[in-house]
Short mmCIF file of C-alpha atoms in Angstrom, two decimals:
data_model
loop_
_atom_site.label_atom_id
_atom_site.label_comp_id
_atom_site.label_asym_id
_atom_site.label_seq_id
_atom_site.Cartn_x
_atom_site.Cartn_y
_atom_site.Cartn_z
CA MET A 1 17.30 355.69 87.67
CA ALA A 2 14.81 352.87 87.55
CA THR A 3 13.01 351.88 90.72
CA PRO A 4 14.72 348.80 92.25
CA THR A 5 12.70 345.60 92.07
CA PRO A 6 12.91 342.43 94.18
CA ASP A 7 14.92 340.92 91.32
CA THR A 8 17.89 343.15 92.15
CA ILE A 9 20.25 342.88 95.09
CA GLU A 10 20.13 346.66 95.62
CA TYR A 11 16.46 346.37 96.55
CA TYR A 12 17.29 344.62 99.81
CA LYS A 13 18.84 346.53 102.69
CA LYS A 14 20.94 344.68 105.25
CA GLU A 15 18.91 346.23 108.03
CA LYS A 16 15.79 344.67 106.53
CA LEU A 17 17.15 341.15 106.00
CA SER A 18 19.14 340.98 109.24
CA ASP A 19 16.07 341.90 111.30
CA ILE A 20 14.71 338.38 111.68
CA ASP A 21 11.53 337.59 113.57
CA TYR A 22 11.56 334.09 115.04
CA GLU A 23 8.15 334.47 116.67
CA PRO A 24 5.91 331.70 115.31
CA PRO A 25 2.51 332.55 113.79
CA ALA A 26 -0.41 332.89 116.18
CA GLY A 27 -2.28 330.00 114.61
CA GLY A 28 -1.27 326.41 113.94
CA TRP A 29 1.00 325.67 111.04
CA MET A 30 -1.74 323.86 109.13
CA ASP A 31 -3.89 326.97 109.31
CA THR A 32 -1.20 329.40 108.16
CA PRO A 33 -1.50 329.99 104.39
CA VAL A 34 1.41 330.49 102.03
CA ASN A 35 2.39 334.07 101.33
CA PHE A 36 3.84 334.34 97.84
CA ARG A 37 5.60 337.63 98.44
CA PRO A 38 7.98 339.04 95.82
CA GLY A 39 11.53 337.76 96.14
CA SER A 40 10.56 334.47 97.78
CA TRP A 41 9.51 332.24 94.89
CA ILE A 42 10.74 331.18 91.44
CA TYR A 43 9.09 331.47 88.05
CA PRO A 44 7.33 328.25 86.96
CA GLY A 45 8.70 325.94 84.28
CA LYS A 46 7.77 326.93 80.74
CA ALA A 47 5.54 324.59 78.77
CA LYS A 48 8.03 324.19 75.93
CA HIS A 49 10.61 322.64 78.25
CA LEU A 50 8.11 320.17 79.70
CA GLN A 51 7.01 319.24 76.19
CA TYR A 52 10.59 318.69 75.07
CA LEU A 53 11.19 316.34 78.03
CA ASP A 54 7.81 314.60 77.62
CA LEU A 55 6.72 315.63 81.11
CA PRO A 56 3.06 315.81 82.23
CA ASN A 57 0.68 318.77 81.99
CA PRO A 58 2.75 321.31 80.05
CA ARG A 59 1.03 324.69 80.12
CA GLU A 60 1.68 328.31 80.93
CA TRP A 61 0.63 329.29 84.46
CA VAL A 62 1.37 331.97 87.03
CA VAL A 63 2.38 331.27 90.64
CA THR A 64 0.46 334.21 92.09
CA GLU A 65 -2.81 333.38 90.33
CA LYS A 66 -5.43 331.25 92.06
CA ASP A 67 -5.83 328.71 89.26
CA TRP A 68 -2.66 326.70 88.65
CA LYS A 69 -4.35 324.73 85.84
CA LEU A 70 -3.92 321.31 87.44
CA GLN A 71 -5.31 318.14 85.89
CA GLU A 72 -8.92 317.29 86.81
CA ASN A 73 -7.77 314.17 88.67
CA TRP A 74 -4.73 315.86 90.21
CA LYS A 75 -5.39 314.48 93.70
CA GLU A 76 -5.56 310.92 92.43
CA ILE A 77 -2.31 311.46 90.52
CA VAL A 78 -0.46 312.71 93.60
CA LEU A 79 -1.70 309.99 95.94
CA LYS A 80 -0.97 307.27 93.42
CA GLY A 81 2.51 308.71 92.89
CA MET A 82 3.08 308.82 96.61
CA SER A 83 1.97 305.21 96.99
CA GLU A 84 4.34 304.09 94.25
CA ARG A 85 7.29 305.90 95.83
CA LEU A 86 6.53 304.57 99.30
CA SER A 87 6.75 301.07 97.81
CA LYS A 88 9.79 301.72 95.65
CA TYR A 89 11.99 303.70 98.05
CA ARG A 90 12.36 302.14 101.48
CA SER A 91 14.18 305.25 102.71
CA PHE A 92 11.12 307.39 101.92
CA LYS A 93 8.82 305.09 103.89
CA LEU A 94 11.30 305.00 106.76
CA PHE A 95 11.68 308.78 106.87
CA MET A 96 7.90 309.19 106.93
CA ASP A 97 7.59 306.87 109.93
CA ILE A 98 10.54 307.38 112.27
CA CYS A 99 10.70 311.15 112.87
CA VAL A 100 9.83 311.94 116.51
CA ARG A 101 9.89 315.72 115.92
CA CYS A 102 12.67 316.20 118.46
CA GLY A 103 13.73 319.45 116.78
CA ALA A 104 17.46 318.64 116.59
CA CYS A 105 17.39 319.87 112.99
CA ALA A 106 15.21 322.92 113.61
CA ASP A 107 17.87 325.60 113.84
CA LYS A 108 20.32 323.99 111.40
CA CYS A 109 18.70 325.14 108.14
CA HIS A 110 20.16 328.30 106.64
CA PHE A 111 16.74 329.39 105.40
CA PHE A 112 15.21 329.16 108.87
CA ILE A 113 18.22 330.92 110.42
CA GLY A 114 18.04 333.69 107.82
CA GLY A 115 14.27 334.02 107.61
CA GLY A 116 12.62 332.71 110.79
CA ASP A 117 9.79 330.94 108.93
CA PRO A 118 8.90 327.84 111.01
CA LYS A 119 8.03 325.89 107.87
CA ASN A 120 11.66 326.15 106.85
CA MET A 121 12.68 324.17 109.89
CA PRO A 122 13.57 320.82 108.28
CA VAL A 123 11.31 318.93 110.66
CA LEU A 124 8.30 321.06 109.73
CA ARG A 125 9.13 321.18 106.04
CA ALA A 126 9.03 317.38 106.10
CA GLU A 127 5.69 317.53 107.95
CA LEU A 128 4.19 319.25 104.91
CA LEU A 129 4.54 315.90 103.14
CA ARG A 130 4.30 313.63 106.18
CA SER A 131 0.89 315.05 107.13
CA ILE A 132 -0.54 313.76 103.83
CA TYR A 133 1.18 310.42 104.35
CA ARG A 134 -0.47 310.09 107.78
CA ASN A 135 -3.88 311.03 106.45
CA ASP A 136 -3.96 308.69 103.47
CA PHE A 137 -1.51 305.90 104.26
CA THR A 138 -1.77 305.22 108.03
CA ALA A 139 -4.68 303.82 110.03
CA ILE A 140 -4.18 306.15 112.97
CA GLY A 141 -4.18 309.17 110.66
CA ARG A 142 -7.42 308.11 109.01
CA VAL A 143 -9.05 307.70 112.44
CA LEU A 144 -7.64 310.60 114.46
CA GLY A 145 -6.82 313.06 111.69
CA LYS A 146 -5.40 316.39 112.77
CA ILE A 147 -4.79 315.18 116.33
CA VAL A 148 -1.89 313.03 115.05
CA GLY A 149 -0.71 315.54 112.45
CA ALA A 150 -2.76 314.31 109.49
CA ARG A 151 -4.50 316.56 106.98
CA GLU A 152 -6.34 316.30 103.71
CA LEU A 153 -4.59 316.92 100.41
CA THR A 154 -5.89 320.17 98.92
CA GLU A 155 -4.76 322.65 96.30
CA ASP A 156 -3.49 324.88 99.10
CA VAL A 157 -1.26 322.04 100.26
CA ILE A 158 0.12 321.67 96.74
CA LYS A 159 0.93 325.40 96.70
CA GLU A 160 2.59 325.06 100.10
CA TRP A 161 4.72 322.20 98.78
CA PHE A 162 5.78 324.27 95.78
CA TYR A 163 6.73 327.22 97.95
CA TYR A 164 8.75 325.35 100.58
CA PHE A 165 10.26 322.45 98.64
CA PHE A 166 11.79 325.10 96.41
CA GLN A 167 13.15 326.83 99.49
CA CYS A 168 15.31 323.81 100.30
CA THR A 169 18.73 323.49 98.68
CA GLU A 170 19.02 319.79 99.54
CA CYS A 171 22.27 320.65 101.33
CA ARG A 172 21.69 317.96 104.03
CA ARG A 173 23.17 319.96 106.90
CA CYS A 174 20.08 319.10 108.94
CA SER A 175 20.77 315.40 108.39
CA VAL A 176 24.14 315.70 110.11
CA PHE A 177 22.35 316.55 113.35
CA CYS A 178 19.40 314.14 113.07
CA PRO A 179 19.69 311.37 115.71
CA TYR A 180 17.77 309.03 113.40
CA GLY A 181 19.74 309.85 110.27
CA ILE A 182 16.76 311.21 108.35
CA ASP A 183 17.89 312.68 105.05
CA THR A 184 15.58 315.64 104.61
CA ALA A 185 16.98 316.25 101.14
CA GLU A 186 15.43 312.94 100.08
CA ILE A 187 12.08 314.19 101.37
CA THR A 188 12.47 317.38 99.36
CA MET A 189 13.32 315.31 96.29
CA MET A 190 10.16 313.24 96.78
CA GLY A 191 8.08 316.36 97.23
CA ARG A 192 9.45 317.80 94.00
CA GLU A 193 8.82 314.51 92.17
CA LEU A 194 5.18 314.57 93.24
CA LEU A 195 4.84 318.18 92.14
CA GLY A 196 6.35 317.17 88.82
CA LEU A 197 3.50 314.72 88.24
CA LEU A 198 1.29 317.80 88.05
CA GLY A 199 3.69 319.67 85.78
CA LEU A 200 4.82 321.92 88.62
CA TYR A 201 8.48 322.77 88.13
CA VAL A 202 10.53 325.92 88.51
CA ASN A 203 12.05 327.16 85.28
CA TRP A 204 15.52 327.56 86.76
CA VAL A 205 15.62 323.77 87.10
CA ILE A 206 13.66 322.45 84.15
CA GLU A 207 15.18 324.71 81.46
CA PRO A 208 18.74 323.52 82.24
CA VAL A 209 17.47 319.93 82.17
CA ALA A 210 15.89 320.49 78.75
CA ASN A 211 19.06 322.20 77.51
CA CYS A 212 21.09 319.24 78.71
CA PHE A 213 19.00 316.86 76.62
CA ARG A 214 19.22 319.07 73.58
CA THR A 215 22.86 320.18 73.62
CA GLY A 216 24.57 318.10 76.32
CA ASN A 217 24.84 320.88 78.90
CA HIS A 218 22.66 323.08 81.09
CA LEU A 219 23.51 326.33 79.32
CA GLY A 220 22.63 325.17 75.82
CA ILE A 221 26.17 325.62 74.49
CA GLN A 222 26.52 324.17 70.99
CA PRO A 223 29.64 322.13 70.06
CA HIS A 224 31.17 324.98 68.06
CA GLY A 225 30.41 327.35 70.93
CA LEU A 226 32.27 325.15 73.38
CA LYS A 227 35.25 324.93 71.04
CA ASP A 228 35.30 328.71 70.59
CA THR A 229 35.06 329.23 74.35
CA LEU A 230 37.99 326.95 75.14
CA GLU A 231 40.06 328.63 72.42
CA PHE A 232 39.22 332.02 73.92
CA PHE A 233 40.39 330.75 77.30
CA ALA A 234 43.59 329.48 75.69
CA ASP A 235 44.30 332.97 74.36
CA ASP A 236 43.88 334.47 77.83
CA ILE A 237 46.13 331.78 79.31
CA GLU A 238 48.82 332.55 76.74
CA ASN A 239 48.51 336.23 77.46
CA ALA A 240 49.01 335.61 81.20
CA THR A 241 51.68 332.89 81.03
CA GLY A 242 53.22 332.89 77.57
CA VAL A 243 52.26 329.22 77.20
CA LYS A 244 49.93 327.99 74.45
CA VAL A 245 47.80 325.16 75.83
CA LYS A 246 46.43 322.26 73.81
CA ILE A 247 42.66 321.70 73.57
CA PRO A 248 41.81 318.08 72.71
CA ILE A 249 38.11 317.73 71.91
CA ASN A 250 36.21 314.49 71.16
CA LYS A 251 39.54 312.65 70.96
CA LYS A 252 38.98 308.92 70.55
CA GLY A 253 41.36 306.68 72.44
CA ALA A 254 42.38 309.31 75.01
CA GLU A 255 43.16 307.87 78.42
CA ILE A 256 40.87 310.24 80.33
CA LEU A 257 37.52 311.89 79.65
CA PHE A 258 37.31 315.19 81.50
CA VAL A 259 33.84 316.43 82.47
CA THR A 260 33.14 319.67 84.32
CA PRO A 261 30.00 321.76 84.97
CA SER A 262 29.06 324.01 82.08
CA GLY A 263 29.03 326.99 84.45
CA ASP A 264 32.82 326.84 84.16
CA PHE A 265 32.54 327.72 80.48
CA LEU A 266 30.45 330.88 80.77
CA ALA A 267 30.03 332.09 84.36
CA ASP A 268 32.74 334.07 86.13
CA PRO A 269 34.55 333.19 88.34
CA GLY A 270 34.10 329.59 87.13
CA THR A 271 35.72 330.51 83.82
CA PHE A 272 39.00 331.15 85.63
CA THR A 273 38.69 327.75 87.31
CA CYS A 274 38.31 326.22 83.87
CA MET A 275 41.47 327.99 82.73
CA GLY A 276 43.16 326.49 85.77
CA TYR A 277 42.26 322.99 84.59
CA MET A 278 43.66 323.77 81.15
CA VAL A 279 46.94 325.06 82.57
CA LEU A 280 47.32 322.00 84.79
CA PHE A 281 46.55 319.43 82.09
CA ASN A 282 48.84 321.10 79.57
CA GLU A 283 51.74 321.22 82.01
CA LEU A 284 51.28 317.53 82.81
CA ASP A 285 50.91 316.67 79.11
CA LEU A 286 47.89 314.68 80.23
CA ASP A 287 46.30 312.37 77.68
CA PHE A 288 42.71 313.59 78.08
CA THR A 289 39.80 314.91 76.05
CA TRP A 290 36.90 317.27 76.39
CA SER A 291 33.56 316.16 74.94
CA THR A 292 31.02 318.30 73.14
CA TYR A 293 28.36 315.65 73.87
CA ALA A 294 29.05 315.12 77.58
CA SER A 295 29.83 318.80 78.11
CA GLU A 296 28.05 318.91 81.46
CA GLY A 297 29.17 317.36 84.73
CA GLY A 298 26.34 318.81 86.75
CA ASN A 299 23.06 316.94 87.09
CA PHE A 300 19.92 319.01 87.62
CA GLY A 301 18.02 315.75 87.68
CA LEU A 302 18.91 315.75 91.38
CA PHE A 303 16.53 318.69 91.71
CA THR A 304 13.81 317.12 89.55
CA SER A 305 13.36 313.36 89.93
CA HIS A 306 15.27 310.12 90.31
CA GLU A 307 14.44 309.19 86.73
CA MET A 308 15.92 312.47 85.51
CA ILE A 309 19.11 311.83 87.52
CA LYS A 310 19.49 308.53 85.69
CA ARG A 311 18.80 309.98 82.26
CA LEU A 312 21.29 312.82 82.61
CA ASN A 313 24.04 310.76 84.21
CA ALA A 314 23.87 308.16 81.47
CA LYS A 315 25.29 310.49 78.83
CA ILE A 316 28.67 310.73 80.58
CA TYR A 317 29.14 306.98 80.53
CA ALA A 318 27.80 306.66 76.99
CA GLU A 319 30.42 309.15 75.85
CA ALA A 320 33.19 307.43 77.82
CA LYS A 321 32.32 304.20 75.99
CA ARG A 322 32.09 305.90 72.57
CA LEU A 323 35.46 307.61 72.94
CA GLY A 324 37.12 304.51 74.36
CA VAL A 325 38.71 306.22 77.37
CA LYS A 326 40.06 304.33 80.39
CA TRP A 327 38.50 306.44 83.14
CA ILE A 328 36.76 309.75 83.89
CA LEU A 329 38.07 312.85 85.66
CA GLY A 330 35.49 315.30 87.00
CA GLY A 331 35.84 319.01 87.67
CA GLU A 332 34.95 321.21 90.61
CA CYS A 333 31.22 320.55 90.83
CA GLY A 334 28.79 319.91 93.65
CA HIS A 335 25.73 317.88 92.71
CA MET A 336 27.66 315.90 90.10
CA TRP A 337 29.48 314.27 92.98
CA ARG A 338 26.46 313.35 95.04
CA VAL A 339 25.00 311.68 91.96
CA MET A 340 28.25 309.84 91.22
CA HIS A 341 28.98 308.78 94.77
CA GLN A 342 25.49 307.88 96.00
CA TYR A 343 23.27 307.14 92.99
CA MET A 344 25.30 306.16 89.95
CA ASP A 345 25.83 302.49 90.74
CA THR A 346 22.15 301.88 91.42
CA MET A 347 20.84 303.89 88.49
CA ASN A 348 23.37 303.29 85.72
CA GLY A 349 25.21 300.25 87.01
CA PRO A 350 28.93 299.72 87.65
CA ALA A 351 31.00 301.05 84.74
CA ASP A 352 32.69 297.72 84.07
CA PHE A 353 33.83 298.75 80.59
CA LEU A 354 36.22 301.28 82.18
CA GLN A 355 39.36 300.72 84.23
CA VAL A 356 39.97 301.54 87.89
CA PRO A 357 41.40 305.09 87.71
CA LYS A 358 45.18 305.27 87.95
CA SER A 359 47.07 308.53 87.76
CA PRO A 360 49.41 308.42 84.77
CA ILE A 361 51.62 310.96 86.56
CA THR A 362 52.03 309.48 90.05
CA GLY A 363 50.88 305.89 89.58
CA THR A 364 48.33 306.25 92.37
CA VAL A 365 45.36 303.90 92.01
CA PHE A 366 42.14 305.54 93.17
CA ASP A 367 40.45 302.54 94.75
CA ASN A 368 37.66 304.76 96.08
CA ALA A 369 36.54 305.11 92.43
CA ARG A 370 36.71 301.38 91.71
CA SER A 371 33.01 301.23 90.87
CA THR A 372 32.20 304.60 89.29
CA LYS A 373 35.61 304.92 87.55
CA MET A 374 35.45 308.66 88.14
CA VAL A 375 37.90 310.78 90.16
CA HIS A 376 37.43 314.27 91.57
CA ILE A 377 39.89 316.84 90.22
CA VAL A 378 40.71 317.97 93.77
CA GLU A 379 41.86 314.51 94.89
CA PHE A 380 43.77 314.15 91.61
CA THR A 381 45.63 317.42 92.15
CA ALA A 382 46.24 316.80 95.86
CA ASP A 383 47.90 313.53 94.86
CA LEU A 384 50.10 315.38 92.36
CA ILE A 385 51.26 317.82 95.03
CA LYS A 386 51.85 315.06 97.56
CA HIS A 387 54.19 313.32 95.10
CA GLY A 388 55.99 316.55 94.19
CA LYS A 389 54.82 316.58 90.58
CA LEU A 390 53.94 320.28 90.44
CA LYS A 391 56.44 323.12 90.63
CA LEU A 392 54.73 325.70 92.82
CA ASP A 393 55.57 329.23 93.88
CA PRO A 394 52.93 330.09 96.52
CA LYS A 395 54.41 333.60 96.88
CA ARG A 396 52.54 334.46 93.69
CA ASN A 397 49.36 334.27 95.77
CA ASP A 398 50.71 336.29 98.69
CA HIS A 399 48.23 339.09 97.98
CA ILE A 400 45.46 336.57 98.65
CA ARG A 401 44.21 335.73 102.12
CA VAL A 402 41.92 332.81 101.47
CA THR A 403 39.35 330.75 103.32
CA LEU A 404 37.57 327.59 102.15
CA HIS A 405 33.87 327.03 101.69
CA ASP A 406 33.25 323.30 102.04
CA SER A 407 30.79 322.81 99.17
CA CYS A 408 27.83 320.81 100.50
CA ASN A 409 27.83 317.81 98.19
CA PRO A 410 31.60 317.20 97.92
CA ALA A 411 31.93 317.68 101.68
CA ARG A 412 28.87 315.87 103.07
CA ALA A 413 28.17 313.39 100.27
CA LEU A 414 31.69 312.63 99.08
CA GLY A 415 33.71 313.26 102.26
CA MET A 416 36.09 315.58 100.41
CA LEU A 417 37.38 317.51 103.42
CA GLU A 418 41.17 317.37 103.64
CA GLU A 419 42.16 317.42 99.97
CA PRO A 420 41.04 321.00 99.19
CA ARG A 421 42.75 322.26 102.34
CA TYR A 422 45.95 320.43 101.42
CA ILE A 423 45.96 322.07 98.01
CA LEU A 424 45.21 325.57 99.30
CA LYS A 425 47.94 325.33 101.95
CA ASN A 426 50.44 324.48 99.21
CA VAL A 427 49.47 327.19 96.73
CA CYS A 428 48.68 329.99 99.21
CA ARG A 429 50.69 331.04 102.24
CA ASN A 430 47.76 332.79 103.88
CA PHE A 431 44.96 330.32 104.57
CA TYR A 432 42.41 330.76 107.34
CA GLU A 433 39.52 328.62 108.53
CA MET A 434 36.04 329.93 109.22
CA PRO A 435 34.45 329.04 112.61
CA GLU A 436 34.42 325.33 113.39
CA ASN A 437 30.64 324.92 113.36
CA THR A 438 30.39 326.38 109.85
CA ILE A 439 32.86 324.15 107.99
CA ARG A 440 33.57 320.52 107.08
CA GLU A 441 30.54 318.27 107.74
CA GLN A 442 28.73 321.20 109.35
CA THR A 443 29.35 323.55 106.44
CA PHE A 444 26.66 326.08 105.64
CA CYS A 445 25.12 326.14 102.18
CA CYS A 446 25.52 328.97 99.67
CA GLY A 447 21.74 329.44 99.76
CA GLY A 448 21.30 329.09 96.00
CA GLY A 449 21.82 325.43 95.18
CA ALA A 450 19.27 322.83 94.05
CA GLY A 451 17.96 325.16 91.35
CA LEU A 452 17.39 328.20 93.59
CA GLY A 453 20.18 330.34 92.16
CA THR A 454 18.04 332.72 90.13
CA ASP A 455 17.27 336.39 90.68
CA GLU A 456 13.51 336.48 91.17
CA ASN A 457 13.86 334.83 94.60
CA MET A 458 16.72 337.09 95.64
CA GLU A 459 15.38 337.74 99.12
CA MET A 460 15.38 334.01 99.93
CA ARG A 461 18.87 333.61 98.46
CA LEU A 462 20.23 336.40 100.59
CA ARG A 463 18.45 335.14 103.69
CA GLY A 464 19.69 331.61 103.01
CA GLY A 465 23.20 332.97 102.47
CA LEU A 466 23.25 334.80 105.80
CA PRO A 467 24.96 332.04 107.87
CA ARG A 468 27.70 331.51 105.30
CA GLY A 469 28.02 335.25 104.75
CA ASN A 470 28.43 335.87 108.48
CA ALA A 471 31.19 333.26 108.72
CA VAL A 472 33.01 334.85 105.79
CA ARG A 473 32.60 338.28 107.36
CA TYR A 474 34.11 336.93 110.59
CA VAL A 475 37.38 335.82 108.95
CA GLN A 476 37.36 338.94 106.79
CA GLU A 477 37.36 341.14 109.87
CA LYS A 478 39.67 338.95 112.00
CA TYR A 479 42.27 337.88 109.42
CA GLY A 480 41.74 340.19 106.46
CA VAL A 481 40.46 337.37 104.26
CA ASN A 482 39.80 338.67 100.75
CA GLN A 483 39.01 335.47 98.81
CA LEU A 484 36.64 332.57 99.37
CA ALA A 485 37.55 329.33 97.57
CA ALA A 486 34.87 326.82 96.62
CA MET A 487 34.97 323.55 94.63
CA CYS A 488 31.48 323.85 93.15
CA ALA A 489 30.21 325.78 90.13
CA ILE A 490 26.92 326.74 91.79
CA ASP A 491 28.84 327.99 94.82
CA ARG A 492 31.15 330.08 92.68
CA ALA A 493 28.13 331.71 91.04
CA THR A 494 25.87 332.19 94.06
CA LEU A 495 28.49 332.99 96.71
CA THR A 496 29.61 335.96 94.63
CA THR A 497 26.21 337.52 95.38
CA VAL A 498 26.28 336.38 99.01
CA CYS A 499 29.72 337.89 99.60
CA ASN A 500 28.86 341.11 97.80
CA TYR A 501 25.95 341.49 100.21
CA TRP A 502 27.11 340.08 103.55
CA ALA A 503 30.93 340.43 103.25
CA PRO A 504 31.70 343.09 100.62
CA GLY A 505 35.25 342.96 99.38
CA VAL A 506 35.63 339.18 99.47
CA LEU A 507 36.00 337.66 96.01
CA VAL A 508 35.04 334.09 95.13
CA THR A 509 37.44 331.71 93.41
CA GLY A 510 37.78 328.10 92.41
CA ILE A 511 40.62 326.05 93.82
CA HIS A 512 42.30 325.38 90.47
CA GLU A 513 42.45 329.05 89.59
CA LEU A 514 44.77 329.47 92.57
CA VAL A 515 46.68 326.31 91.62
CA ALA A 516 47.37 327.60 88.10
CA ASN A 517 48.43 331.03 89.33
CA ALA A 518 50.98 329.39 91.66
CA MET A 519 52.36 326.93 89.09
CA VAL A 520 55.77 327.52 87.54
CA LEU A 521 55.31 326.40 83.94
CA ASN A 522 57.77 325.14 81.40
CA GLY A 523 58.42 327.92 78.92
CA GLU A 524 56.46 330.55 80.81
CA LYS A 525 57.17 334.25 80.54
CA GLU A 526 57.52 336.49 83.56
CA ARG A 527 54.15 336.27 85.34
CA THR A 528 52.88 339.79 85.96
CA ILE A 529 49.15 339.12 85.47
CA ASN A 530 46.90 336.32 86.67
CA LEU A 531 44.26 334.30 84.83
CA ARG A 532 41.78 337.13 85.36
CA GLN A 533 44.14 339.33 83.33
CA GLU A 534 44.73 341.42 86.43
CA GLU A 535 48.12 342.70 87.52
CA ILE A 536 49.51 340.57 90.34
CA PRO A 537 50.03 342.81 93.38
CA ARG A 538 53.52 342.62 94.86
CA ALA A 539 54.53 339.96 92.32
CA GLU A 540 57.86 338.42 93.28
CA SER A 541 60.15 336.23 91.22
CA GLY A 542 61.54 333.85 93.80
CA SER A 543 62.70 330.30 93.82
CA ALA A 544 59.91 327.83 93.26
CA GLU A 545 58.94 325.18 95.75
CA LYS A 546 58.30 321.74 94.34
CA GLY A 547 55.36 320.23 96.14
CA GLY A 548 56.43 321.50 99.56
CA ALA A 549 53.93 322.55 102.22
CA ALA A 550 53.47 326.29 102.61
CA ASP A 551 53.72 328.24 105.84
CA VAL A 552 50.05 328.70 106.67
CA ARG A 553 48.06 329.72 109.70
#
């Protein structure tokens, strides 16, 4: 057997990662150098991806080597970039000035909780950038220097930024507790933008961005590949239900453009969520279309730069205009919804060529989407259930004892809190909440979002996943929970690893996988297997409930 490496989950023992030392270093934080230990950092962006995107300083470099091959005038580039962003983004200037270092956010970050590194306290992570702001952009910093937390910009500082700004998942849990409302995720985004001016990206972010420009999605799926994938899913659906679903692709004049993260096409368990969408739409006879051009709902620009957010988001609206749809329906994704809800109007403008979304099934007008013209699949489905439009038999999910992970961006950025619970309580009779301080607005992150969900930084992923993993383990032991539902593609991918490590035996699922398994379909055969092609334990053929609330705990 090969010797385990830090890239593999088997390398890390629970005893090792759960033994957390919160003792701060003996010296001051400015004097504590970065330790690029295996399992705590991500491979740098490859030159070919930077070249494809026309980004600065494309070259091959190694994180652990001393020379990062920066431009000769790198310091001037960073300070000029910082000056431009301080002028352009009032929030950035405000966040640099108003923090009083009260520490209300200190113990709220999952990476600090799971690792004990003081520089992963949100307040101190922000100081990594704020210290340069004080030194070069404030009079008191230029005069008093280190006494007021100012320091000179050096190559070691750049390396520190790279290490810690890519140990932040931009989940914004810290912001919930900040008395001044500082959005630390915005600070991380600015830090990453400045690093990008030097060509410093992680490959797990910049390769998906390049793929998205080339093929329309993060995974580089070609149009024929997407078509083949959906047809493969249709075969599995027919095998499980006896129903052959329709697959409209690039259909001009459809009422709805459906966009979902590309992880749902290739990454289990997201694939089963995608099948759930297909079952739902077919049963409703919904007039919708997939797109091979806008085949990505996610937006890794959120992890790169504001300009990249704008460039990636634009393709969805360009395709909606080309196909002549009325409005857009979005799948179970995380960062897609922060972009849509908080950035789209400013960056791409109100989508005035589209109509205010109106459900063709219930007649509900989604006024909350009046500007973006885009509705979340969870609110769409909750509305269907509320109006009794789905025939459901929740007993089909009786072997499942489920809890809900409030995905960070839909929960904190979109306010999507009640709708997923309403759905789960109608399609499952055994639903249990995790502890109060780990859900809803205070939900803990999966530990692998914002482009951190790769294997070479597995230690940090597992440490960052500790708080969520502990909460899952709690309901597993108390209520026998065996599935964790999440409405985000990144969550479905990364929480599988987190649960395997911290709460073995708990599977991860999307919400619409459970919806489809509970639906009673027109023309279906006897349902003995689920969308995973697994035999349904204790399957019962009982009378179906039409939109009624289930008996849940």
